[in-house]
Coordinates of N, CA and C in Angstrom, one line a residue:
X1283 N 69.5 122.8 142.0 CA 70.6 122.5 142.8 C 71.5 123.8 142.9
X1284 N 71.8 124.2 144.1 CA 72.7 125.4 144.3 C 74.1 124.9 144.7
X1285 N 75.1 125.3 143.9 CA 76.4 124.7 144.2 C 77.0 125.3 145.5
X1286 N 78.0 124.7 146.1 CA 78.7 125.2 147.2 C 79.5 126.4 146.8
X1287 N 79.9 127.3 147.7 CA 80.7 128.4 147.4 C 82.0 128.0 146.6
X1288 N 82.4 128.9 145.7 CA 83.6 128.7 145.0 C 84.9 128.9 145.9
X1289 N 86.0 128.6 145.4 CA 87.2 128.6 146.2 C 87.7 130.0 146.6
X1290 N 87.3 131.0 145.8 CA 87.7 132.4 146.2 C 89.0 132.8 145.5
X1291 N 90.0 132.1 145.7 CA 91.3 132.4 145.1 C 91.6 131.3 144.0
X1292 N 92.0 131.8 142.9 CA 92.4 130.9 141.8 C 93.8 131.2 141.4
X1293 N 94.7 130.4 141.9 CA 96.1 130.6 141.6 C 96.6 129.6 140.6
X1294 N 96.1 128.3 140.7 CA 96.6 127.2 139.9 C 95.4 126.6 139.1
X1295 N 95.5 126.6 137.8 CA 94.5 126.2 136.9 C 95.0 125.0 136.1
X1296 N 94.2 124.0 135.9 CA 94.4 123.0 134.9 C 93.4 123.1 133.8
X1297 N 93.9 123.1 132.6 CA 93.1 123.4 131.4 C 93.2 122.3 130.4
X1298 N 92.0 121.7 130.0 CA 91.9 120.7 129.0 C 91.3 121.3 127.7
X1299 N 91.9 121.0 126.6 CA 91.4 121.5 125.3 C 92.0 122.9 125.0
X1300 N 93.2 123.2 125.4 CA 93.8 124.5 125.2 C 94.1 124.9 123.8
X1301 N 94.1 123.9 122.9 CA 94.5 124.1 121.5 C 93.2 124.3 120.6
X1302 N 92.0 124.1 121.2 CA 90.8 124.3 120.5 C 90.4 125.8 120.5
X1303 N 89.3 126.1 119.8 CA 88.9 127.5 119.7 C 88.6 128.1 121.1
X1304 N 87.7 127.4 121.8 CA 87.3 127.9 123.1 C 88.5 127.9 124.1
X1305 N 89.2 126.8 124.1 CA 90.3 126.6 125.0 C 91.4 127.6 124.8
X1306 N 91.7 128.0 123.5 CA 92.6 129.1 123.3 C 92.2 130.4 124.0
X1307 N 91.0 130.7 123.8 CA 90.5 131.9 124.5 C 90.6 131.9 126.0
X1308 N 90.2 130.7 126.5 CA 90.3 130.6 128.0 C 91.7 130.6 128.5
X1309 N 92.6 130.0 127.7 CA 94.1 130.1 128.1 C 94.5 131.5 128.1
X1310 N 94.2 132.3 127.1 CA 94.6 133.7 127.1 C 94.1 134.5 128.3
X1311 N 92.9 134.3 128.7 CA 92.4 135.0 129.8 C 93.0 134.5 131.1
X1312 N 93.4 133.2 131.2 CA 94.1 132.7 132.4 C 95.5 133.4 132.5
X1313 N 96.2 133.5 131.4 CA 97.5 134.1 131.4 C 97.4 135.6 131.7
X1314 N 96.4 136.2 131.2 CA 96.2 137.6 131.5 C 95.6 137.9 132.9
X1315 N 95.0 136.9 133.5 CA 94.2 137.1 134.7 C 95.1 137.4 135.9
X1316 N 94.7 138.4 136.7 CA 95.5 138.7 137.9 C 95.2 137.6 138.9
X1317 N 96.3 137.2 139.6 CA 96.1 136.2 140.6 C 96.4 134.8 140.1
X1318 N 96.3 134.5 138.8 CA 96.6 133.2 138.3 C 98.1 133.1 138.2
X1319 N 98.7 132.1 138.9 CA 100.1 132.0 138.9 C 100.6 130.8 138.0
X1320 N 99.8 129.8 137.8 CA 100.2 128.7 137.1 C 99.1 128.1 136.3
X1321 N 99.3 127.7 135.0 CA 98.3 127.1 134.2 C 99.0 125.8 133.6
X1322 N 98.3 124.7 133.9 CA 98.8 123.4 133.3 C 97.8 123.1 132.2
X1323 N 98.4 123.1 131.0 CA 97.5 122.8 129.8 C 97.8 121.3 129.4
X1324 N 96.7 120.6 129.4 CA 96.8 119.1 129.2 C 96.2 118.8 127.8
X1325 N 96.9 118.1 127.0 CA 96.4 117.7 125.7 C 97.3 116.8 124.9
X1326 N 96.9 116.4 123.7 CA 97.7 115.6 122.9 C 98.7 116.3 122.1
X1327 N 98.7 117.6 122.1 CA 99.7 118.5 121.5 C 99.9 119.7 122.3
X1328 N 101.1 120.3 122.2 CA 101.4 121.5 123.0 C 100.6 122.7 122.5
X1329 N 100.5 123.7 123.3 CA 99.7 124.9 122.9 C 100.5 125.8 121.9
X1330 N 101.8 125.7 122.0 CA 102.6 126.5 121.1 C 102.9 127.9 121.7
X1331 N 102.4 128.1 122.9 CA 102.6 129.4 123.5 C 103.7 129.4 124.5
X1332 N 104.4 130.5 124.7 CA 105.5 130.6 125.7 C 105.0 131.6 126.7
X1333 N 105.0 131.3 128.0 CA 104.6 132.2 129.0 C 105.1 131.6 130.4
X1334 N 105.6 132.5 131.2 CA 106.2 131.9 132.5 C 105.1 131.2 133.4
X1335 N 103.8 131.6 133.1 CA 102.7 131.0 133.9 C 102.4 129.6 133.4
X1336 N 102.8 129.3 132.1 CA 102.2 128.1 131.4 C 103.1 127.0 131.4
X1337 N 102.5 125.8 131.6 CA 103.3 124.5 131.4 C 102.4 123.6 130.6
X1338 N 102.9 123.0 129.5 CA 102.2 122.0 128.7 C 102.5 120.6 129.2
X1339 N 101.4 119.9 129.4 CA 101.5 118.4 129.7 C 100.9 117.7 128.5
X1340 N 101.8 117.1 127.7 CA 101.4 116.4 126.5 C 101.3 114.9 126.8
X1341 N 100.1 114.4 126.5 CA 99.8 113.0 126.8 C 99.0 112.4 125.6
X1342 N 99.4 111.2 125.1 CA 98.8 110.6 123.9 C 97.3 110.4 124.1
X1343 N 96.9 109.9 125.3 CA 95.5 109.5 125.6 C 95.0 110.3 126.8
X1344 N 94.3 111.3 126.6 CA 93.8 112.2 127.7 C 92.8 111.4 128.6
X1345 N 92.2 110.4 128.0 CA 91.2 109.6 128.8 C 91.9 108.7 129.8
X1346 N 93.2 108.5 129.7 CA 94.0 107.7 130.6 C 95.1 108.5 131.3
X1347 N 94.8 109.1 132.4 CA 95.8 110.0 133.1 C 96.5 109.2 134.2
X1348 N 96.4 107.9 134.3 CA 97.0 107.2 135.4 C 98.5 107.4 135.6
X1349 N 99.2 107.6 134.4 CA 100.6 107.7 134.5 C 101.0 109.1 135.0
X1350 N 100.1 110.1 135.0 CA 100.5 111.4 135.3 C 99.6 112.0 136.4
X1351 N 98.9 111.1 137.2 CA 97.9 111.5 138.2 C 98.5 112.4 139.2
X1352 N 99.8 112.2 139.5 CA 100.4 113.0 140.6 C 100.6 114.5 140.1
X1353 N 100.4 114.8 138.8 CA 100.6 116.1 138.3 C 99.4 117.0 138.7
X1354 N 98.3 116.5 139.2 CA 97.1 117.2 139.4 C 96.7 117.6 140.8
X1355 N 97.7 117.5 141.7 CA 97.5 117.9 143.1 C 97.6 119.4 143.3
X1356 N 96.8 119.9 144.2 CA 96.8 121.3 144.7 C 96.4 122.3 143.6
X1357 N 95.4 121.9 142.8 CA 94.8 122.9 141.9 C 93.6 123.5 142.4
X1358 N 93.3 124.7 142.0 CA 92.1 125.5 142.5 C 91.0 125.3 141.5
X1359 N 91.2 125.2 140.2 CA 90.2 125.1 139.2 C 90.6 124.3 138.0
X1360 N 89.6 123.6 137.4 CA 89.8 122.9 136.1 C 88.8 123.5 135.2
X1361 N 89.3 124.0 134.0 CA 88.5 124.5 132.9 C 88.5 123.4 131.8
X1362 N 87.4 122.7 131.6 CA 87.4 121.6 130.7 C 86.7 122.1 129.4
X1363 N 87.6 122.4 128.4 CA 87.1 122.9 127.1 C 87.3 121.9 126.0
X1364 N 87.6 120.7 126.3 CA 87.8 119.6 125.3 C 86.5 119.1 124.8
X1365 N 86.4 119.0 123.5 CA 85.1 118.5 122.9 C 85.2 118.3 121.5
X1366 N 84.3 117.5 120.9 CA 84.3 117.2 119.5 C 82.9 117.5 118.9
X1367 N 82.8 117.7 117.7 CA 81.5 117.8 117.0 C 80.9 116.4 116.9
X1368 N 79.6 116.4 117.0 CA 78.9 115.1 116.8 C 78.6 114.7 115.4
X1369 N 79.0 115.7 114.5 CA 78.7 115.4 113.0 C 79.4 114.2 112.5
X1370 N 78.6 113.3 112.0 CA 79.2 112.1 111.4 C 79.6 111.0 112.4
X1371 N 79.3 111.2 113.6 CA 79.7 110.2 114.6 C 78.5 109.4 115.1
X1372 N 78.7 108.1 115.4 CA 77.6 107.3 116.0 C 77.4 107.8 117.5
X1373 N 76.3 107.4 118.1 CA 76.1 107.8 119.5 C 77.1 107.1 120.3
X1374 N 77.5 105.9 120.0 CA 78.5 105.2 120.8 C 79.9 105.9 120.8
X1375 N 80.3 106.3 119.6 CA 81.5 107.0 119.5 C 81.5 108.3 120.1
X1376 N 80.4 109.1 119.9 CA 80.3 110.4 120.6 C 80.3 110.3 122.1
X1377 N 79.6 109.2 122.6 CA 79.6 109.0 124.0 C 81.0 108.7 124.5
X1378 N 81.8 107.9 123.8 CA 83.2 107.6 124.3 C 84.0 108.9 124.3
X1379 N 83.9 109.8 123.3 CA 84.7 111.0 123.3 C 84.2 112.1 124.1
X1380 N 83.0 112.0 124.6 CA 82.3 113.1 125.4 C 82.1 112.6 126.8
X1381 N 81.2 111.7 127.0 CA 80.9 111.2 128.4 C 82.1 110.4 129.0
X1382 N 82.5 109.4 128.4 CA 83.5 108.5 129.0 C 84.8 109.3 129.3
X1383 N 85.3 110.1 128.3 CA 86.6 110.8 128.5 C 86.4 111.8 129.6
X1384 N 85.4 112.6 129.6 CA 85.2 113.7 130.6 C 85.1 113.1 132.0
X1385 N 84.4 112.0 132.1 CA 84.3 111.4 133.5 C 85.6 110.8 133.9
X1386 N 86.3 110.2 133.0 CA 87.6 109.6 133.4 C 88.5 110.7 133.9
X1387 N 88.6 111.9 133.2 CA 89.4 113.0 133.7 C 88.9 113.5 135.0
X1388 N 87.6 113.7 135.2 CA 87.0 114.2 136.4 C 87.3 113.3 137.6
X1389 N 87.2 112.0 137.4 CA 87.5 111.1 138.5 C 88.9 111.1 138.9
X1390 N 89.8 111.3 138.0 CA 91.3 111.5 138.4 C 91.5 112.8 139.1
X1391 N 90.9 113.8 138.7 CA 91.1 115.2 139.3 C 90.5 115.2 140.7
X1392 N 89.3 114.6 140.9 CA 88.7 114.7 142.2 C 89.5 114.0 143.3
X1393 N 90.2 112.9 142.9 CA 91.1 112.2 143.8 C 92.3 113.1 144.1
X1394 N 92.8 113.8 143.2 CA 94.1 114.5 143.3 C 93.8 115.9 144.0
X1395 N 92.7 116.6 143.6 CA 92.4 117.9 144.1 C 90.9 118.0 144.5
X1396 N 90.5 117.4 145.6 CA 89.0 117.3 145.9 C 88.4 118.7 146.1
X1397 N 89.2 119.7 146.5 CA 88.7 121.1 146.7 C 88.6 121.9 145.4
X1398 N 88.8 121.3 144.3 CA 88.9 122.0 143.0 C 87.5 122.4 142.5
X1399 N 87.4 123.5 141.8 CA 86.2 123.9 141.1 C 86.3 123.5 139.7
X1400 N 85.3 122.7 139.2 CA 85.4 122.1 137.8 C 84.4 122.9 137.0
X1401 N 84.8 123.5 135.8 CA 84.0 124.2 134.9 C 84.0 123.5 133.6
X1402 N 82.8 123.1 133.1 CA 82.7 122.2 131.9 C 82.0 123.0 130.8
X1403 N 82.6 123.0 129.6 CA 81.9 123.6 128.5 C 81.0 122.6 127.8
X1404 N 79.7 122.8 127.9 CA 78.7 122.0 127.4 C 78.2 122.6 126.1
X1405 N 76.9 123.0 126.0 CA 76.4 123.7 124.8 C 75.0 124.0 125.0
X1406 N 74.6 125.1 124.3 CA 73.2 125.6 124.3 C 72.3 124.5 123.7
X1407 N 71.2 124.1 124.4 CA 70.3 123.1 124.0 C 70.6 121.7 124.6
X1408 N 71.6 121.7 125.5 CA 71.9 120.4 126.2 C 70.6 119.9 126.9
X1409 N 70.4 118.6 126.8 CA 69.2 117.9 127.3 C 69.5 117.2 128.6
X1410 N 69.2 117.9 129.7 CA 69.4 117.3 131.0 C 68.5 116.2 131.4
X1411 N 67.4 116.0 130.6 CA 66.5 114.8 130.9 C 67.1 113.5 130.3
X1412 N 68.1 113.7 129.4 CA 68.8 112.6 128.7 C 67.8 111.7 127.8
X1413 N 66.6 112.3 127.5 CA 65.6 111.5 126.8 C 65.2 112.1 125.5
X1414 N 65.8 113.3 125.1 CA 65.3 113.9 123.9 C 65.7 113.2 122.6
X1415 N 65.3 113.8 121.5 CA 65.6 113.2 120.2 C 67.0 113.5 119.7
X1416 N 67.6 114.6 120.1 CA 68.9 115.0 119.6 C 70.0 114.3 120.3
X1417 N 70.8 113.5 119.5 CA 71.8 112.7 120.2 C 72.8 113.4 121.0
X1418 N 73.4 114.5 120.4 CA 74.5 115.2 121.1 C 74.0 115.8 122.4
X1419 N 72.7 116.3 122.3 CA 72.2 117.0 123.5 C 71.9 116.0 124.6
X1420 N 71.5 114.7 124.3 CA 71.3 113.7 125.3 C 72.6 113.3 126.0
X1421 N 73.7 113.2 125.1 CA 75.0 112.7 125.7 C 75.6 113.9 126.5
X1422 N 75.5 115.1 126.1 CA 75.9 116.2 126.9 C 75.2 116.3 128.2
X1423 N 73.9 116.1 128.2 CA 73.1 116.1 129.4 C 73.5 115.0 130.3
X1424 N 73.7 113.8 129.8 CA 74.2 112.7 130.7 C 75.5 113.1 131.3
X1425 N 76.4 113.7 130.5 CA 77.7 114.1 131.0 C 77.6 115.1 132.1
X1426 N 76.7 116.1 131.9 CA 76.5 117.2 132.9 C 76.0 116.5 134.2
X1427 N 75.0 115.7 134.1 CA 74.4 115.0 135.3 C 75.4 114.2 136.1
X1428 N 76.2 113.5 135.3 CA 77.2 112.6 136.0 C 78.3 113.5 136.7
X1429 N 78.7 114.6 136.0 CA 79.7 115.4 136.6 C 79.3 116.0 138.0
X1430 N 78.0 116.3 138.1 CA 77.5 116.8 139.4 C 77.5 115.8 140.5
X1431 N 77.7 114.6 140.2 CA 77.8 113.5 141.2 C 79.2 113.1 141.5
X1432 N 80.2 113.7 140.9 CA 81.6 113.3 141.1 C 82.1 113.6 142.5
X1433 N 81.7 114.8 143.0 CA 82.1 115.2 144.3 C 83.1 116.3 144.4
X1434 N 83.2 117.1 143.3 CA 84.0 118.4 143.4 C 83.4 119.3 144.4
X1435 N 84.2 120.2 144.9 CA 83.7 121.2 145.8 C 82.6 122.1 145.2
X1436 N 82.9 122.4 143.9 CA 81.9 123.2 143.1 C 82.0 122.8 141.7
X1437 N 80.9 122.8 140.9 CA 80.9 122.5 139.5 C 80.0 123.5 138.8
X1438 N 80.4 124.0 137.6 CA 79.6 124.9 136.8 C 79.6 124.3 135.4
X1439 N 78.4 124.4 134.8 CA 78.2 123.8 133.5 C 77.9 125.0 132.5
X1440 N 78.8 125.3 131.6 CA 78.6 126.4 130.7 C 77.9 125.9 129.4
X1441 N 76.8 126.6 129.0 CA 76.1 126.2 127.8 C 76.0 127.4 126.8
X1442 N 77.2 127.7 126.2 CA 77.2 128.8 125.3 C 76.5 128.5 124.0
X1443 N 76.0 129.5 123.3 CA 75.5 129.3 121.9 C 76.6 129.6 120.9
X1444 N 76.4 130.6 120.1 CA 77.4 131.0 119.1 C 78.6 131.7 119.8
X1445 N 79.8 131.2 119.6 CA 81.0 131.7 120.3 C 81.8 132.4 119.2
X1446 N 82.0 133.7 119.3 CA 82.8 134.5 118.4 C 84.3 134.4 118.8
X1447 N 85.2 134.0 117.9 CA 86.6 133.9 118.3 C 87.3 135.3 118.2
X1448 N 88.0 135.7 119.2 CA 88.7 137.0 119.2 C 90.2 136.7 119.3
X1449 N 91.0 137.8 119.3 CA 92.5 137.7 119.5 C 93.2 136.8 118.4
X1450 N 92.6 136.8 117.2 CA 93.2 136.1 116.2 C 93.0 134.6 116.2
X1451 N 92.2 134.1 117.1 CA 91.9 132.7 117.3 C 91.0 132.2 116.1
X1452 N 91.3 131.0 115.6 CA 90.5 130.4 114.5 C 90.1 129.0 115.0
X1453 N 88.9 128.6 114.6 CA 88.5 127.2 114.9 C 89.2 126.2 114.0
X1454 N 89.4 125.0 114.5 CA 90.0 124.0 113.7 C 88.9 123.2 113.0
X1455 N 87.7 123.5 113.3 CA 86.6 122.8 112.6 C 86.2 123.6 111.3
X1456 N 86.2 123.0 110.2 CA 86.1 123.7 108.9 C 84.7 124.4 108.8
X1457 N 83.6 123.7 109.3 CA 82.3 124.4 109.1 C 82.1 125.6 110.0
X1458 N 82.8 125.6 111.2 CA 82.8 126.8 112.0 C 83.5 127.9 111.3
X1459 N 84.7 127.6 110.7 CA 85.4 128.6 110.0 C 84.6 129.2 108.8
X1460 N 83.9 128.3 108.1 CA 83.0 128.7 107.1 C 81.9 129.6 107.6
X1461 N 81.3 129.3 108.7 CA 80.3 130.1 109.3 C 80.7 131.5 109.7
X1462 N 81.9 131.5 110.3 CA 82.4 132.8 110.7 C 82.8 133.7 109.5
X1463 N 83.3 133.0 108.5 CA 83.7 133.8 107.3 C 82.4 134.3 106.6
X1464 N 81.3 133.5 106.6 CA 80.1 134.0 106.0 C 79.4 135.1 106.8
X1465 N 79.5 135.1 108.1 CA 78.9 136.1 108.9 C 79.7 137.4 108.9
X1466 N 81.1 137.2 108.9 CA 82.0 138.3 108.7 C 81.7 139.5 109.5
X1467 N 81.4 140.7 108.8 CA 81.2 141.9 109.5 C 79.9 142.0 110.3
X1468 N 79.0 141.0 110.1 CA 77.8 141.0 110.9 C 78.0 140.5 112.3
X1469 N 79.1 139.9 112.6 CA 79.3 139.3 114.0 C 79.2 140.4 115.1
X1470 N 79.9 141.6 115.0 CA 79.7 142.6 116.1 C 78.2 143.0 116.3
X1471 N 77.5 143.1 115.2 CA 76.1 143.4 115.3 C 75.3 142.3 116.0
X1472 N 75.6 141.0 115.7 CA 74.9 139.9 116.3 C 75.2 139.9 117.8
X1473 N 76.5 140.2 118.2 CA 76.8 140.2 119.6 C 76.0 141.3 120.3
X1474 N 75.8 142.4 119.7 CA 75.1 143.5 120.4 C 73.6 143.2 120.5
X1475 N 73.0 142.6 119.4 CA 71.6 142.4 119.4 C 71.1 141.1 120.0
X1476 N 72.0 140.1 120.1 CA 71.6 138.8 120.6 C 72.5 138.4 121.8
X1477 N 72.4 139.2 122.8 CA 73.3 138.9 124.0 C 72.9 137.5 124.6
X1478 N 71.7 137.0 124.4 CA 71.3 135.8 125.0 C 71.8 134.6 124.2
X1479 N 72.4 134.8 123.0 CA 72.7 133.7 122.2 C 74.2 133.7 121.7
X1480 N 74.8 134.9 121.8 CA 76.2 135.1 121.2 C 77.1 135.5 122.3
X1481 N 78.3 134.9 122.4 CA 79.3 135.3 123.3 C 80.6 135.3 122.6
X1482 N 81.8 135.4 123.3 CA 83.1 135.4 122.7 C 84.0 134.5 123.4
X1483 N 85.1 134.1 122.8 CA 86.1 133.3 123.5 C 86.6 134.0 124.7
X1484 N 86.8 135.3 124.6 CA 87.3 136.1 125.8 C 86.3 136.1 126.9
X1485 N 85.1 136.3 126.6 CA 84.0 136.4 127.6 C 83.9 135.0 128.3
X1486 N 84.0 133.9 127.6 CA 83.9 132.6 128.2 C 85.1 132.4 129.2
X1487 N 86.3 132.8 128.8 CA 87.4 132.7 129.7 C 87.3 133.5 130.9
X1488 N 86.8 134.8 130.8 CA 86.6 135.7 131.9 C 85.5 135.1 132.9
X1489 N 84.5 134.6 132.3 CA 83.4 134.0 133.1 C 83.8 132.8 133.9
X1490 N 84.7 132.0 133.3 CA 85.2 130.8 134.0 C 86.0 131.2 135.2
X1491 N 86.8 132.2 135.0 CA 87.6 132.7 136.2 C 86.7 133.3 137.2
X1492 N 85.7 134.0 136.8 CA 84.7 134.7 137.7 C 84.0 133.7 138.6
X1493 N 83.5 132.6 138.0 CA 82.7 131.7 138.8 C 83.6 130.8 139.7
X1494 N 84.8 130.6 139.2 CA 85.8 129.8 140.0 C 86.2 130.6 141.3
X1495 N 86.2 132.0 141.1 CA 86.5 132.8 142.2 C 85.3 133.2 143.1
X1496 N 84.2 133.5 142.5 CA 83.1 134.0 143.3 C 81.8 133.2 143.2
X1497 N 81.8 132.1 142.5 CA 80.6 131.3 142.5 C 79.5 131.9 141.5
X1498 N 78.4 131.3 141.5 CA 77.2 131.7 140.7 C 76.0 131.2 141.4
X1499 N 74.8 131.8 141.1 CA 73.6 131.4 141.8 C 73.1 130.0 141.4
X1500 N 73.6 129.5 140.2 CA 73.1 128.2 139.7 C 74.3 127.5 139.0
X1501 N 74.4 126.2 139.0 CA 75.5 125.5 138.4 C 75.4 125.5 136.9
X1502 N 74.3 125.8 136.3 CA 74.1 125.9 134.8 C 74.1 127.3 134.4
X1503 N 75.1 127.7 133.5 CA 75.2 129.1 133.0 C 74.9 129.1 131.5
X1504 N 73.8 129.7 131.1 CA 73.5 129.9 129.6 C 74.3 131.1 129.1
X1505 N 74.2 131.4 127.8 CA 75.0 132.5 127.3 C 74.8 133.8 128.0
X1506 N 73.5 134.1 128.3 CA 73.3 135.4 129.0 C 74.0 135.5 130.4
X1507 N 74.1 134.3 131.0 CA 74.7 134.3 132.3 C 76.3 134.4 132.1
X1508 N 76.8 133.8 131.1 CA 78.2 133.9 130.8 C 78.5 135.4 130.5
X1509 N 77.7 136.0 129.7 CA 78.0 137.4 129.3 C 77.9 138.4 130.5
X1510 N 77.1 138.0 131.5 CA 76.9 138.8 132.7 C 78.0 138.7 133.7
X1511 N 78.9 137.8 133.6 CA 80.0 137.6 134.6 C 81.0 138.7 134.5

């Protein structure tokens, strides 16, 4: 499936998951990005950043945006970086926090800004067949497939592998922090030698802006595609 052309100009961005590791990196790139005039960060807690471009929209239940639906009109792009680890979760619970929540947000946004470009952070190994043995990969694949049917002007599905945090960003997930601490000085070498599997928070943010402005040959972008933007 080839997506329709992207919007070209990205002035107004709505960002979900701006307090997570990936979302923090995307937020920084949006605030740095030329042409971006306004970023609406939606989440259960504020970002803690102060910037004239940024506005926090704090809402207790992100899956229910009915009370704030009017906030989402006239946006050019949505960068959806909200997600949870599947570790310790049942498939039903992970589905509620991944598929159900994401689709609820997407359906609200498409009604408010139908010309919006939606960029979703999925993951390397996502199972688009929805039939594989790995639970998280099936659920992510189901989510990707459903998002492509919502009706956005364009949609891009990012499937990064290992994401290295830059700019002082730290993951809130303990085992990610432990992994990065263990890898330590080897991370720059890994980035150079494994461009198809390793990216950075900054590169993910820049790639999101790039595809929202200029499109991409395919709606699914693996790590090598993200690093090439």
